[in-house]
Backbone as a chain_set.jsonl record, in Angstrom:
{"seq": "XXXXXXXXXXXXXXXXXXXXXXXXXXXXXXXXXXXXXXXXXXXXXXXXXXXXXXXXXXXXXXXXXXXXXXXXXXXXXXXXXXXXXXXXXXXXXXXXXXXXXXXXXXXXXXXXXXXXXXXXXXXXXXXXXXXXXXXXXXXXXXXXXXXXXXXXXXXXXXXXXXXXXXXXXXXXXXXXXXXXXXXXXXXXXXXXXXXXXXXXXXXXXXXXXXXXXXXX", "coords": {"N": [[0.384, -20.587, 22.531], [3.064, -23.019, 20.941], [4.052, -22.617, 17.816], [6.192, -22.863, 16.503], [9.495, -21.913, 16.436], [10.823, -20.357, 14.199], [8.695, -19.533, 12.542], [7.323, -17.627, 14.221], [9.325, -15.974, 14.549], [9.365, -15.125, 11.978], [6.744, -13.609, 12.08], [7.188, -11.654, 14.292], [9.371, -10.176, 12.219], [8.084, -9.279, 10.708], [5.641, -7.506, 12.021], [7.507, -5.842, 12.987], [8.283, -4.509, 10.633], [6.003, -3.606, 9.651], [5.025, -1.722, 11.823], [6.747, 0.037, 11.179], [5.825, 0.929, 9.175], [6.038, 0.055, 6.444], [5.11, -1.367, 3.756], [5.459, -2.296, 1.558], [8.615, -3.638, 1.748], [7.143, -5.299, 3.981], [5.611, -6.803, 2.373], [7.022, -8.64, 0.773], [8.308, -10.318, 2.852], [5.836, -11.891, 2.964], [5.544, -14.721, 1.626], [7.414, -16.738, 2.938], [6.475, -16.82, 5.235], [3.86, -17.87, 4.762], [3.916, -19.95, 4.029], [5.096, -21.033, 5.967], [2.715, -21.099, 7.927], [0.837, -22.559, 6.677], [2.278, -25.417, 6.633], [2.133, -24.914, 9.361], [-0.573, -25.546, 9.936], [-0.876, -27.941, 8.628], [-0.168, -30.014, 10.663], [-1.273, -31.501, 13.498], [-3.363, -29.805, 15.768], [-4.628, -28.11, 18.108], [-8.003, -26.708, 18.901], [-7.785, -23.665, 19.97], [-5.337, -23.446, 18.749], [-5.583, -23.797, 16.173], [-7.56, -21.672, 15.414], [-6.465, -19.274, 15.575], [-4.268, -19.883, 13.995], [-6.01, -19.701, 11.445], [-6.588, -16.896, 11.749], [-4.136, -15.533, 12.022], [-3.544, -16.422, 9.131], [-6.098, -14.895, 7.411], [-4.787, -12.346, 8.058], [-2.482, -12.178, 7.052], [-3.675, -11.997, 4.165], [-4.887, -10.113, 3.815], [-2.704, -7.996, 4.476], [-1.369, -8.817, 2.005], [-2.919, -7.514, -0.028], [-3.116, -5.25, 0.081], [-0.398, -4.39, 0.195], [0.363, -5.005, -2.702], [-1.063, -3.093, -3.59], [0.03, -0.738, -2.843], [2.53, -1.19, -4.05], [1.84, -1.295, -6.953], [1.167, 1.783, -6.818], [3.468, 2.419, -6.432], [4.793, 1.595, -8.869], [3.521, 2.922, -11.035], [3.734, 5.572, -10.621], [6.363, 5.703, -10.885], [6.439, 4.93, -13.686], [5.573, 6.89, -14.786], [7.427, 9.218, -14.426], [8.938, 8.454, -15.758], [8.439, 8.663, -18.453], [5.927, 7.483, -19.382], [3.49, 8.143, -19.259], [0.832, 7.719, -19.133], [-2.278, 8.493, -19.286], [-2.032, 10.966, -17.46], [-2.719, 14.008, -16.947], [-1.191, 17.216, -16.503], [-2.042, 19.419, -14.335], [-1.013, 21.603, -13.059], [2.064, 23.46, -12.18], [3.844, 24.193, -9.518], [6.2, 25.487, -6.986], [7.754, 23.174, -6.524], [5.777, 21.404, -6.197], [4.088, 19.23, -8.414], [0.978, 18.288, -9.899], [-1.581, 16.297, -11.221], [-3.87, 14.694, -13.218], [-6.421, 12.956, -14.033], [-9.564, 11.608, -15.704], [-11.789, 9.261, -14.79], [-12.834, 5.943, -15.434], [-15.679, 6.12, -16.203], [-18.707, 8.227, -15.715], [-18.48, 11.122, -13.279], [-16.306, 10.816, -11.74], [-12.674, 10.938, -11.134], [-9.156, 10.996, -11.274], [-6.687, 12.251, -8.714], [-3.178, 13.503, -8.602], [-0.322, 13.797, -6.873], [3.006, 15.176, -6.729], [6.273, 15.795, -5.662], [9.064, 16.756, -4.484], [11.268, 17.149, -1.457], [13.308, 18.984, -0.388], [16.14, 19.614, 2.344], [14.39, 18.267, 4.459], [13.584, 16.35, 7.268], [11.993, 12.878, 7.009], [10.269, 12.928, 8.679], [9.627, 15.606, 9.519], [8.251, 16.156, 6.332], [6.505, 14.129, 6.775], [4.567, 15.48, 8.879], [4.09, 17.989, 7.426], [1.731, 16.919, 5.488], [-0.535, 15.919, 7.246], [-1.507, 18.544, 7.637], [-3.932, 19.375, 7.118], [-5.096, 21.82, 7.008], [-3.476, 23.818, 6.351], [-2.557, 23.054, 3.428], [-4.454, 24.439, 1.463], [-2.364, 26.251, 0.952], [-0.103, 25.283, -0.111], [-0.421, 23.194, -1.615], [-1.217, 23.098, -5.291], [-3.836, 24.42, -6.81], [-5.686, 23.15, -4.626], [-8.156, 24.838, -3.262], [-9.332, 24.766, -0.658], [-9.287, 22.819, 2.301], [-9.714, 20.543, 4.833], [-9.531, 18.8, 7.945], [-11.63, 16.367, 8.766], [-12.291, 14.034, 10.35], [-10.13, 11.2, 12.196], [-9.603, 8.59, 11.817], [-7.569, 6.84, 12.66], [-4.313, 6.961, 14.36], [-2.603, 7.624, 11.594], [-3.958, 7.832, 9.911], [-6.495, 10.121, 8.017], [-9.373, 11.779, 7.157], [-10.014, 13.906, 5.371], [-11.918, 16.712, 3.858], [-11.343, 18.082, 0.326], [-10.969, 20.97, -1.893], [-11.019, 20.998, -5.356], [-10.097, 23.424, -7.667], [-10.378, 23.202, -10.367], [-9.409, 23.492, -14.294], [-12.159, 25.069, -15.893], [-13.656, 23.629, -13.903], [-14.54, 23.102, -10.886], [-14.613, 20.944, -7.946], [-15.614, 18.936, -5.266], [-13.96, 17.148, -2.926], [-13.902, 14.463, -0.605], [-11.88, 12.827, 1.399], [-10.178, 9.61, 2.163], [-7.398, 8.822, 3.489], [-4.27, 7.534, 4.453], [-0.776, 7.028, 5.568], [0.733, 5.033, 3.558], [3.516, 4.072, 3.081], [6.894, 3.929, 4.249], [10.317, 4.854, 3.473], [13.745, 4.651, 4.161], [15.717, 3.946, 2.974], [15.34, 5.054, 0.086], [14.73, 7.72, 0.745], [11.653, 8.386, 1.071], [8.035, 9.287, 0.861], [4.937, 7.399, 0.732], [1.527, 8.661, 0.26], [-1.281, 7.048, 0.146], [-4.766, 7.224, -0.818], [-8.665, 7.25, -1.175], [-11.883, 8.046, -2.436], [-14.572, 8.708, 0.193], [-16.917, 6.919, 0.751], [-20.603, 6.945, -0.717], [-22.893, 7.782, 2.158], [-21.474, 6.959, 4.146], [-19.815, 7.693, 7.592], [-19.555, 10.699, 7.55], [-19.026, 14.078, 8.436], [-19.536, 16.905, 6.509], [-17.997, 19.837, 5.749], [-18.669, 23.501, 6.006], [-17.44, 24.439, 3.767], [-17.809, 22.735, 1.9], [-20.55, 23.332, 0.683], [-23.176, 23.322, -1.397], [-21.1, 22.685, -3.673], [-20.049, 20.327, -5.725], [-19.728, 16.511, -5.16], [-16.618, 14.614, -5.774], [-15.658, 11.547, -7.155], [-12.704, 10.186, -6.277], [-9.639, 8.209, -6.481]], "CA": [[0.605, -22.053, 22.095], [3.81, -23.082, 20.207], [3.949, -22.994, 16.474], [7.597, -22.853, 16.162], [10.652, -20.717, 16.409], [10.635, -20.01, 12.748], [7.304, -18.932, 12.561], [7.241, -16.533, 14.919], [10.681, -15.017, 14.257], [8.972, -14.127, 10.198], [5.668, -12.474, 12.43], [8.021, -10.873, 14.576], [9.863, -9.301, 11.61], [6.797, -8.662, 9.906], [5.275, -6.775, 12.876], [8.64, -4.514, 12.889], [7.887, -3.548, 9.821], [4.307, -2.628, 10.169], [4.969, -0.56, 12.723], [7.98, 1.188, 10.12], [4.804, 1.589, 7.659], [7.236, -0.349, 5.381], [4.5, -2.093, 3.763], [6.382, -2.675, 0.293], [9.091, -4.476, 2.685], [6.344, -6.382, 4.677], [4.936, -7.402, 1.733], [8.326, -9.276, 0.753], [8.306, -11.623, 3.541], [5.111, -13.177, 3.279], [5.965, -15.773, 1.087], [8.227, -17.672, 3.753], [5.392, -17.082, 6.332], [2.761, -18.481, 4.316], [4.658, -21.64, 3.849], [4.983, -22.251, 7.624], [1.288, -21.094, 8.616], [0.6, -23.74, 5.93], [3.122, -26.146, 7.324], [1.561, -25.351, 10.765], [-1.797, -26.611, 9.82], [-1.189, -29.456, 7.974], [-0.205, -30.898, 11.578], [-2.166, -31.767, 14.403], [-3.649, -28.746, 16.525], [-6.098, -27.953, 18.893], [-9.094, -25.699, 18.539], [-7.338, -22.563, 19.97], [-4.229, -23.166, 17.701], [-6.48, -23.281, 14.81], [-7.898, -20.608, 15.097], [-4.903, -18.6, 15.967], [-3.506, -20.165, 12.539], [-6.927, -19.183, 10.52], [-6.561, -15.298, 11.929], [-3.066, -15.373, 11.302], [-3.9, -16.386, 7.36], [-6.638, -13.426, 7.427], [-4.287, -11.084, 8.369], [-1.377, -12.498, 5.645], [-4.45, -11.852, 3.212], [-4.88, -8.892, 3.871], [-1.533, -7.179, 3.825], [-1.097, -9.019, 0.687], [-3.476, -7.016, -0.643], [-2.25, -3.588, 0.915], [1.563, -4.107, -0.449], [0.123, -4.923, -3.843], [-1.754, -1.449, -4.125], [1.518, 0.097, -2.9], [3.826, -1.594, -5.234], [1.073, -0.677, -7.704], [1.743, 2.831, -7.193], [4.734, 3.178, -6.958], [4.88, 1.482, -10.137], [2.808, 4.22, -11.672], [4.776, 7.163, -10.454], [7.9, 5.415, -11.711], [6.359, 4.758, -15.246], [5.062, 8.373, -15.077], [8.442, 9.953, -14.021], [9.773, 7.996, -17.099], [7.739, 9.485, -19.951], [5.23, 6.424, -19.668], [1.934, 8.908, -19.608], [-0.919, 6.373, -18.449], [-3.658, 9.331, -19.573], [-2.37, 12.129, -16.759], [-2.866, 15.737, -17.411], [-0.676, 17.815, -16.245], [-3.124, 20.89, -13.934], [-0.345, 23.059, -12.545], [3.625, 22.561, -11.848], [4.584, 24.964, -8.748], [6.473, 25.517, -5.757], [8.102, 21.945, -6.54], [4.58, 20.369, -6.533], [3.477, 18.554, -9.431], [-0.087, 18.115, -9.904], [-2.067, 15.756, -12.557], [-5.244, 14.267, -13.041], [-6.805, 12.071, -15.199], [-10.987, 10.967, -15.909], [-11.891, 7.928, -14.773], [-13.799, 5.433, -17.041], [-17.207, 6.232, -16.646], [-19.275, 8.752, -14.309], [-18.052, 12.404, -12.962], [-15.104, 10.66, -11.31], [-11.735, 11.689, -11.659], [-8.098, 10.662, -10.277], [-5.477, 13.6, -8.705], [-1.832, 12.807, -8.149], [0.64, 15.056, -6.367], [4.429, 14.78, -6.408], [7.319, 16.415, -5.597], [10.62, 16.709, -3.819], [11.169, 18.113, -0.464], [14.934, 19.453, 0.462], [16.544, 20.071, 3.542], [13.838, 18.184, 5.6], [13.534, 14.688, 7.511], [10.676, 11.897, 6.583], [9.09, 12.998, 9.883], [9.003, 16.863, 8.77], [7.661, 16.108, 5.449], [4.825, 13.585, 7.091], [3.735, 16.308, 9.362], [3.09, 18.781, 6.309], [0.662, 15.98, 4.644], [-1.092, 15.89, 8.17], [-1.948, 19.698, 8.332], [-4.471, 19.604, 6.154], [-5.696, 23.168, 7.009], [-2.596, 24.263, 5.005], [-3.205, 22.422, 1.819], [-4.76, 25.248, 0.233], [-1.13, 26.991, 0.922], [0.784, 24.831, -0.862], [-1.182, 22.265, -2.97], [-1.527, 24.212, -6.651], [-5.77, 24.383, -7.413], [-6.676, 23.564, -3.798], [-8.929, 25.833, -2.554], [-9.879, 24.55, 0.792], [-8.908, 21.918, 2.858], [-10.238, 20.236, 6.298], [-9.929, 17.26, 8.374], [-13.048, 15.88, 9.29], [-12.341, 12.805, 11.395], [-9.033, 11.237, 12.308], [-9.682, 7.232, 12.536], [-6.521, 6.144, 13.211], [-3.246, 7.706, 14.256], [-1.794, 7.459, 10.789], [-5.096, 7.691, 9.013], [-7.035, 11.225, 8.059], [-10.59, 11.7, 6.657], [-9.737, 15.285, 4.938], [-12.415, 17.091, 2.726], [-10.594, 19.04, -0.06], [-11.493, 21.151, -3.04], [-9.546, 21.657, -6.292], [-10.642, 24.26, -8.854], [-9.359, 22.502, -11.883], [-9.874, 24.707, -15.444], [-13.405, 25.241, -16.322], [-14.265, 22.407, -13.029], [-14.87, 23.314, -9.718], [-14.99, 19.777, -7.374], [-15.039, 18.954, -3.629], [-13.805, 15.428, -2.738], [-14.088, 13.706, 0.816], [-10.978, 11.586, 0.744], [-10.14, 8.87, 3.067], [-6.174, 8.189, 3.339], [-3.239, 7.438, 5.03], [0.45, 6.913, 5.479], [1.317, 3.591, 3.136], [4.668, 3.146, 3.152], [7.873, 4.704, 4.127], [11.371, 4.009, 3.302], [14.443, 5.703, 4.467], [16.89, 4.17, 1.875], [15.262, 5.963, -0.671], [14.134, 9.241, 1.428], [10.44, 8.879, 0.445], [6.773, 8.981, 1.724], [3.704, 7.181, -0.702], [0.104, 8.26, 0.876], [-2.597, 6.575, -0.596], [-6.667, 7.52, -0.605], [-9.529, 6.927, -1.763], [-12.938, 9.311, -1.809], [-15.424, 8.276, 1.272], [-18.135, 6.114, -0.081], [-21.461, 7.728, -0.181], [-23.771, 7.09, 3.433], [-20.287, 6.892, 5.14], [-20.293, 8.445, 8.751], [-18.123, 11.58, 7.882], [-19.181, 15.072, 8.384], [-19.167, 17.671, 5.59], [-17.615, 21.318, 6.189], [-19.48, 24.612, 5.38], [-17.004, 24.929, 2.63], [-18.421, 21.969, 1.021], [-21.808, 23.655, 0.541], [-23.106, 23.762, -2.707], [-19.584, 22.238, -4.457], [-20.272, 18.885, -6.706], [-18.509, 15.931, -4.851], [-16.145, 13.702, -7.154], [-15.267, 10.076, -6.922], [-11.209, 9.961, -6.427], [-8.52, 7.014, -5.974]], "C": [[2.44, -21.507, 21.22], [3.907, -23.248, 18.812], [5.481, -23.162, 15.658], [8.313, -21.734, 15.795], [10.595, -19.813, 15.162], [9.413, -19.033, 12.308], [7.118, -17.706, 13.043], [8.322, -15.817, 15.13], [9.935, -14.297, 12.962], [7.813, -13.023, 11.197], [6.52, -11.83, 12.972], [8.816, -9.698, 13.864], [8.556, -8.744, 10.82], [5.69, -7.307, 10.692], [6.421, -5.641, 12.881], [8.497, -3.655, 11.918], [6.557, -2.813, 9.136], [4.406, -1.565, 10.828], [5.605, 0.29, 12.362], [7.229, 1.795, 9.175], [5.559, 1.413, 6.568], [6.463, -1.594, 5.064], [4.953, -2.918, 2.007], [7.582, -4.174, 0.479], [8.529, -5.619, 3.292], [5.996, -7.224, 3.759], [5.495, -8.756, 0.728], [8.532, -10.029, 1.389], [7.464, -12.163, 4.052], [5.394, -14.265, 2.771], [6.183, -16.91, 2.11], [7.18, -18.172, 4.896], [3.984, -17.902, 6.287], [3.11, -19.699, 4.311], [4.963, -22.019, 5.264], [3.959, -22.257, 8.098], [1.394, -22.671, 7.489], [1.126, -25.141, 6.309], [2.676, -26.518, 8.752], [0.348, -26.011, 10.655], [-2.064, -27.99, 9.439], [-1.102, -30.748, 9.672], [-0.908, -30.785, 12.717], [-2.247, -30.764, 15.597], [-5.188, -28.887, 17.222], [-7.252, -26.967, 18.662], [-8.363, -24.412, 18.269], [-6.133, -22.419, 19.085], [-4.921, -23.174, 16.564], [-7.045, -22.249, 14.673], [-6.953, -19.311, 15.13], [-4.18, -18.632, 14.003], [-4.038, -19.267, 11.514], [-6.683, -17.657, 11.267], [-5.086, -14.723, 11.501], [-2.919, -15.199, 9.592], [-4.504, -15.237, 6.935], [-5.64, -12.567, 7.069], [-3.0, -11.102, 7.246], [-1.905, -11.747, 4.346], [-4.553, -10.577, 2.948], [-3.721, -7.796, 3.797], [-1.194, -7.571, 2.468], [-1.372, -8.157, -0.298], [-2.908, -5.356, -0.515], [-0.864, -3.234, 0.299], [1.089, -3.872, -1.439], [-0.711, -3.704, -4.176], [-0.459, -0.328, -3.824], [1.866, 0.338, -3.881], [3.093, -0.717, -6.552], [1.498, 0.844, -7.991], [2.392, 3.371, -7.458], [5.398, 3.061, -8.356], [4.777, 2.344, -11.514], [3.357, 5.167, -11.771], [6.153, 7.083, -11.066], [7.959, 5.657, -13.357], [6.308, 6.25, -15.887], [6.817, 9.435, -15.19], [9.388, 9.708, -15.457], [9.354, 8.073, -18.459], [6.753, 8.04, -20.192], [3.437, 6.898, -19.827], [0.886, 8.52, -18.489], [-2.091, 7.848, -18.557], [-3.39, 10.172, -18.586], [-2.43, 12.999, -17.453], [-2.375, 16.363, -16.379], [-1.925, 19.379, -15.778], [-2.039, 21.445, -13.563], [1.182, 22.362, -11.896], [3.911, 23.846, -10.532], [5.103, 24.897, -7.392], [7.054, 23.992, -5.357], [6.9, 20.892, -6.27], [4.147, 20.058, -7.868], [2.13, 17.788, -9.065], [-0.838, 18.011, -11.053], [-3.331, 15.297, -12.25], [-5.367, 13.931, -14.307], [-8.459, 11.615, -15.153], [-10.541, 9.811, -15.418], [-12.826, 7.547, -15.768], [-15.117, 5.691, -17.367], [-17.341, 7.556, -15.419], [-18.455, 10.492, -14.384], [-16.4, 12.216, -12.003], [-13.95, 11.229, -11.678], [-10.472, 10.889, -10.723], [-7.161, 11.99, -10.129], [-4.418, 12.762, -8.114], [-0.84, 13.944, -7.952], [2.174, 14.433, -6.238], [5.389, 15.714, -6.405], [8.458, 15.9, -4.728], [10.81, 17.452, -2.768], [12.595, 18.361, -0.11], [14.97, 19.722, 1.464], [15.738, 19.808, 4.892], [13.65, 16.463, 5.901], [11.924, 14.117, 7.127], [9.89, 12.452, 7.55], [8.575, 14.628, 9.819], [8.142, 16.912, 7.792], [5.987, 15.56, 5.813], [3.979, 14.384, 7.698], [3.217, 17.53, 8.581], [1.893, 17.898, 5.782], [-0.223, 15.927, 5.785], [-2.009, 17.159, 8.388], [-2.279, 20.429, 7.112], [-5.218, 20.912, 5.658], [-4.796, 23.658, 5.928], [-2.674, 23.905, 3.627], [-3.113, 23.46, 0.764], [-3.294, 26.521, 0.091], [0.075, 26.878, -0.056], [0.9, 23.777, -2.208], [-2.0, 23.251, -4.206], [-3.343, 23.488, -6.705], [-6.409, 24.066, -6.234], [-6.965, 24.77, -2.871], [-9.341, 26.104, -0.796], [-9.573, 23.038, 1.016], [-9.017, 21.676, 4.403], [-9.933, 18.886, 6.675], [-11.049, 17.703, 9.231], [-13.075, 14.721, 10.484], [-10.529, 12.444, 11.159], [-9.12, 9.194, 12.72], [-9.057, 6.243, 13.378], [-5.619, 6.874, 13.245], [-2.352, 8.37, 12.71], [-3.064, 7.674, 9.61], [-5.863, 9.475, 9.145], [-8.58, 10.87, 6.874], [-10.901, 13.264, 6.501], [-10.737, 15.535, 3.507], [-11.599, 18.597, 2.133], [-11.311, 19.875, -1.372], [-10.638, 21.512, -3.532], [-10.744, 22.533, -7.082], [-9.502, 24.12, -10.016], [-10.285, 23.417, -13.038], [-11.361, 24.445, -15.76], [-13.963, 23.666, -14.874], [-13.865, 22.47, -11.553], [-15.388, 21.384, -8.858], [-14.227, 19.563, -5.695], [-14.611, 17.269, -3.667], [-13.333, 15.244, -0.729], [-13.21, 12.605, 0.815], [-10.394, 11.247, 2.428], [-8.429, 8.251, 2.808], [-5.242, 7.987, 4.492], [-1.843, 7.279, 4.677], [0.743, 5.211, 4.687], [1.96, 3.14, 3.406], [5.691, 4.254, 3.085], [9.261, 4.575, 3.977], [12.263, 4.839, 2.601], [15.851, 5.343, 3.526], [16.708, 5.19, 1.108], [14.399, 7.592, -0.224], [12.782, 9.441, 0.833], [9.526, 8.238, 1.363], [6.115, 8.871, 0.39], [2.914, 7.408, 0.524], [-0.874, 8.207, -0.02], [-3.905, 7.059, 0.342], [-7.424, 6.778, -1.577], [-11.209, 7.821, -1.291], [-14.065, 8.16, -0.913], [-16.571, 7.711, 0.487], [-19.283, 7.21, 0.327], [-22.289, 6.817, 1.013], [-22.402, 6.938, 4.352], [-20.73, 7.679, 6.443], [-19.035, 9.655, 8.492], [-18.999, 12.65, 7.415], [-18.965, 16.122, 7.13], [-19.081, 19.064, 6.165], [-18.35, 22.159, 5.931], [-19.091, 24.779, 4.328], [-17.835, 24.213, 1.605], [-20.186, 22.267, 0.405], [-22.155, 24.302, -0.738], [-22.066, 23.415, -3.979], [-20.112, 20.764, -4.399], [-19.17, 18.326, -5.919], [-18.397, 15.117, -5.793], [-15.825, 12.265, -6.059], [-13.734, 10.316, -7.08], [-10.619, 8.371, -6.245], [-7.082, 7.047, -6.04]], "O": [[2.897, -20.387, 20.991], [3.806, -24.451, 18.574], [5.709, -23.505, 14.498], [7.949, -20.813, 15.065], [10.325, -18.614, 15.234], [9.471, -17.916, 11.796], [6.771, -16.764, 12.331], [8.25, -14.94, 15.991], [9.894, -13.069, 12.887], [7.954, -11.803, 11.108], [6.982, -11.06, 12.13], [9.016, -8.604, 14.391], [8.413, -7.572, 10.471], [5.127, -6.412, 10.062], [6.038, -4.478, 12.759], [8.528, -2.429, 12.02], [6.329, -1.848, 8.406], [3.91, -0.5, 10.461], [5.439, 1.404, 12.859], [7.541, 2.767, 8.486], [5.805, 2.322, 5.774], [6.706, -2.665, 5.621], [4.611, -4.037, 1.623], [7.588, -5.229, -0.155], [9.073, -6.723, 3.274], [5.99, -8.417, 4.063], [4.798, -9.584, 0.141], [9.117, -10.933, 0.793], [7.561, -12.801, 5.1], [5.57, -15.102, 3.657], [5.403, -17.857, 2.215], [7.01, -19.303, 5.35], [3.281, -18.374, 7.181], [2.298, -20.534, 4.709], [5.06, -23.186, 5.645], [3.737, -23.227, 8.823], [2.069, -23.662, 7.767], [0.293, -26.047, 6.276], [2.694, -27.618, 9.304], [0.195, -27.062, 11.278], [-2.934, -28.82, 9.706], [-1.674, -31.829, 9.81], [-1.208, -29.61, 12.929], [-1.331, -30.792, 16.419], [-6.263, -29.441, 16.995], [-6.875, -26.28, 17.712], [-8.174, -23.932, 17.151], [-5.886, -21.291, 18.658], [-4.663, -22.189, 15.872], [-7.022, -21.805, 13.524], [-7.155, -18.406, 14.322], [-3.822, -17.767, 13.203], [-3.407, -18.44, 10.856], [-6.319, -17.372, 10.126], [-4.899, -13.717, 10.816], [-2.413, -14.274, 8.956], [-3.873, -14.468, 6.21], [-5.562, -12.067, 5.947], [-2.64, -10.069, 6.681], [-1.186, -11.095, 3.589], [-4.296, -10.048, 1.866], [-3.857, -6.8, 3.087], [-0.726, -6.703, 1.732], [-0.615, -7.892, -1.232], [-2.308, -4.647, -1.323], [-0.389, -2.136, 0.01], [1.061, -2.669, -1.698], [-0.925, -3.537, -5.377], [-0.149, 0.655, -4.497], [1.796, 1.345, -4.586], [3.608, 0.279, -7.061], [2.029, 1.197, -9.043], [2.483, 4.345, -8.206], [6.161, 3.849, -8.913], [5.474, 2.45, -12.523], [3.564, 5.735, -12.843], [6.855, 7.963, -11.564], [8.812, 6.182, -14.073], [6.749, 6.682, -16.952], [7.064, 10.233, -16.094], [10.202, 10.447, -16.011], [9.926, 7.568, -19.426], [6.897, 7.514, -21.295], [2.497, 6.264, -20.305], [0.412, 8.951, -17.438], [-2.727, 8.019, -17.517], [-4.49, 10.624, -18.268], [-2.204, 12.878, -18.657], [-2.935, 16.218, -15.292], [-2.463, 20.13, -16.592], [-2.259, 22.516, -14.128], [1.386, 21.268, -11.37], [4.454, 24.739, -11.183], [4.448, 24.233, -6.588], [6.931, 23.554, -4.212], [7.113, 19.686, -6.15], [3.764, 21.074, -8.449], [2.064, 16.906, -8.209], [-0.989, 18.937, -11.85], [-3.852, 15.469, -11.149], [-4.796, 14.31, -15.329], [-8.562, 11.038, -14.071], [-9.405, 9.34, -15.477], [-13.426, 8.223, -16.604], [-15.644, 5.557, -18.472], [-16.516, 7.842, -14.551], [-17.957, 10.934, -15.42], [-15.616, 13.113, -11.694], [-14.032, 12.076, -12.568], [-10.729, 10.291, -9.679], [-6.879, 12.699, -11.095], [-4.527, 11.749, -7.423], [-0.622, 14.842, -8.765], [2.416, 13.35, -5.706], [5.299, 16.56, -7.294], [8.631, 14.731, -4.384], [10.535, 18.634, -2.974], [12.951, 17.567, 0.76], [13.923, 20.169, 1.932], [15.893, 20.402, 5.958], [13.594, 15.571, 5.055], [10.925, 14.825, 7.001], [8.688, 12.488, 7.284], [7.399, 14.934, 10.015], [7.149, 17.606, 8.008], [4.888, 16.018, 5.504], [2.784, 14.327, 7.407], [2.162, 18.083, 8.894], [0.879, 18.594, 5.711], [-1.306, 15.84, 5.205], [-3.027, 17.095, 9.078], [-1.751, 21.299, 6.419], [-5.733, 21.15, 4.566], [-5.199, 23.891, 4.788], [-2.895, 24.764, 2.773], [-2.383, 23.586, -0.219], [-3.276, 27.45, -0.716], [0.842, 27.694, -0.567], [1.658, 23.589, -3.16], [-3.034, 23.908, -4.077], [-3.753, 22.33, -6.637], [-7.591, 24.407, -6.199], [-6.277, 25.403, -2.069], [-9.535, 27.085, -0.077], [-9.598, 22.19, 0.124], [-8.498, 22.469, 5.188], [-10.037, 17.935, 5.9], [-11.344, 18.661, 9.945], [-13.908, 14.694, 11.39], [-9.782, 13.03, 10.376], [-8.717, 8.7, 13.773], [-9.413, 5.396, 14.198], [-5.621, 7.7, 12.332], [-1.631, 9.367, 12.74], [-2.786, 7.619, 8.412], [-5.795, 10.049, 10.232], [-8.702, 9.957, 6.057], [-11.73, 13.863, 7.186], [-10.588, 14.942, 2.438], [-11.308, 19.629, 2.738], [-12.292, 19.308, -1.853], [-9.668, 22.101, -3.055], [-11.958, 22.326, -7.07], [-8.425, 24.61, -10.358], [-11.406, 23.895, -12.861], [-11.607, 23.243, -15.868], [-14.702, 22.778, -15.299], [-12.875, 21.869, -11.137], [-16.382, 20.769, -9.247], [-13.137, 19.805, -5.175], [-15.037, 16.424, -4.455], [-12.6, 15.894, 0.015], [-13.563, 11.524, 0.345], [-10.225, 11.978, 3.404], [-8.242, 7.326, 2.018], [-5.654, 8.389, 5.58], [-1.589, 7.376, 3.477], [0.951, 4.268, 5.451], [1.865, 2.033, 3.934], [5.643, 5.215, 2.316], [9.496, 3.712, 4.822], [12.203, 5.431, 1.523], [16.793, 6.116, 3.351], [17.463, 6.161, 1.126], [13.654, 8.288, -0.914], [12.579, 10.449, 0.156], [9.685, 7.328, 2.178], [6.293, 9.544, -0.626], [3.151, 6.832, 1.586], [-1.256, 9.084, -0.796], [-4.056, 7.21, 1.554], [-7.069, 5.996, -2.458], [-11.562, 8.114, -0.148], [-14.306, 7.02, -1.31], [-17.01, 8.327, -0.484], [-19.187, 8.052, 1.22], [-22.395, 5.591, 0.979], [-22.669, 6.761, 5.54], [-21.817, 8.256, 6.466], [-17.92, 9.626, 9.012], [-19.658, 12.536, 6.381], [-17.798, 16.012, 6.754], [-19.932, 19.472, 6.955], [-19.242, 21.58, 5.311], [-19.903, 25.237, 3.524], [-18.433, 24.766, 0.682], [-20.842, 21.424, -0.208], [-21.726, 25.373, -1.167], [-22.261, 23.857, -5.111], [-20.491, 20.152, -3.4], [-18.084, 18.883, -5.754], [-19.29, 14.746, -6.555], [-15.787, 12.075, -4.843], [-13.457, 10.712, -8.212], [-11.362, 7.475, -5.844], [-6.424, 6.093, -5.626]]}, "num_chains": 1, "name": "protein.A"}
């Protein structure tokens, strides 16, 4: 069905950005597309066209939420780098990787953040390192075990990893994905959160006897 050349061009541009895993840039294109969708909804449409427009609106709302998460994470990284702190505690800094953590508001949950700069490698090479979870214990400070337990999507992984923090050992079942990559600033952003209890994801043998934490 025809919904206007301008709307179709906007959606094509959005798809190109999503295929390149550039969620921040995609989020910046949402407002004009949403206006075009609203305008299309106000015109007389048949049932099939309205279903299509409803599906597009639902997709745009989900993308807006995900783009906001990425923007928040990038802003937090920048604030920490500028000395903003944010309650993060340094756990280790070695081999160019800075590992920080902070407790959550309640319970045994905690947050972990890894940051670093990789020189002399392309973004593709850097990304491949992130997906080789079995080797994380060789370069991520305080990580004593890691293993991929599932791959829901090509750019997503569910990974078990274990951290030996000072006076504390915790395992983590982490569902993460490539959230944003930007060639202009030569950076990758990987975001993840702990898998909810009861999810269909097996634990490896290394997790036996280790308390699981929640992380985001």
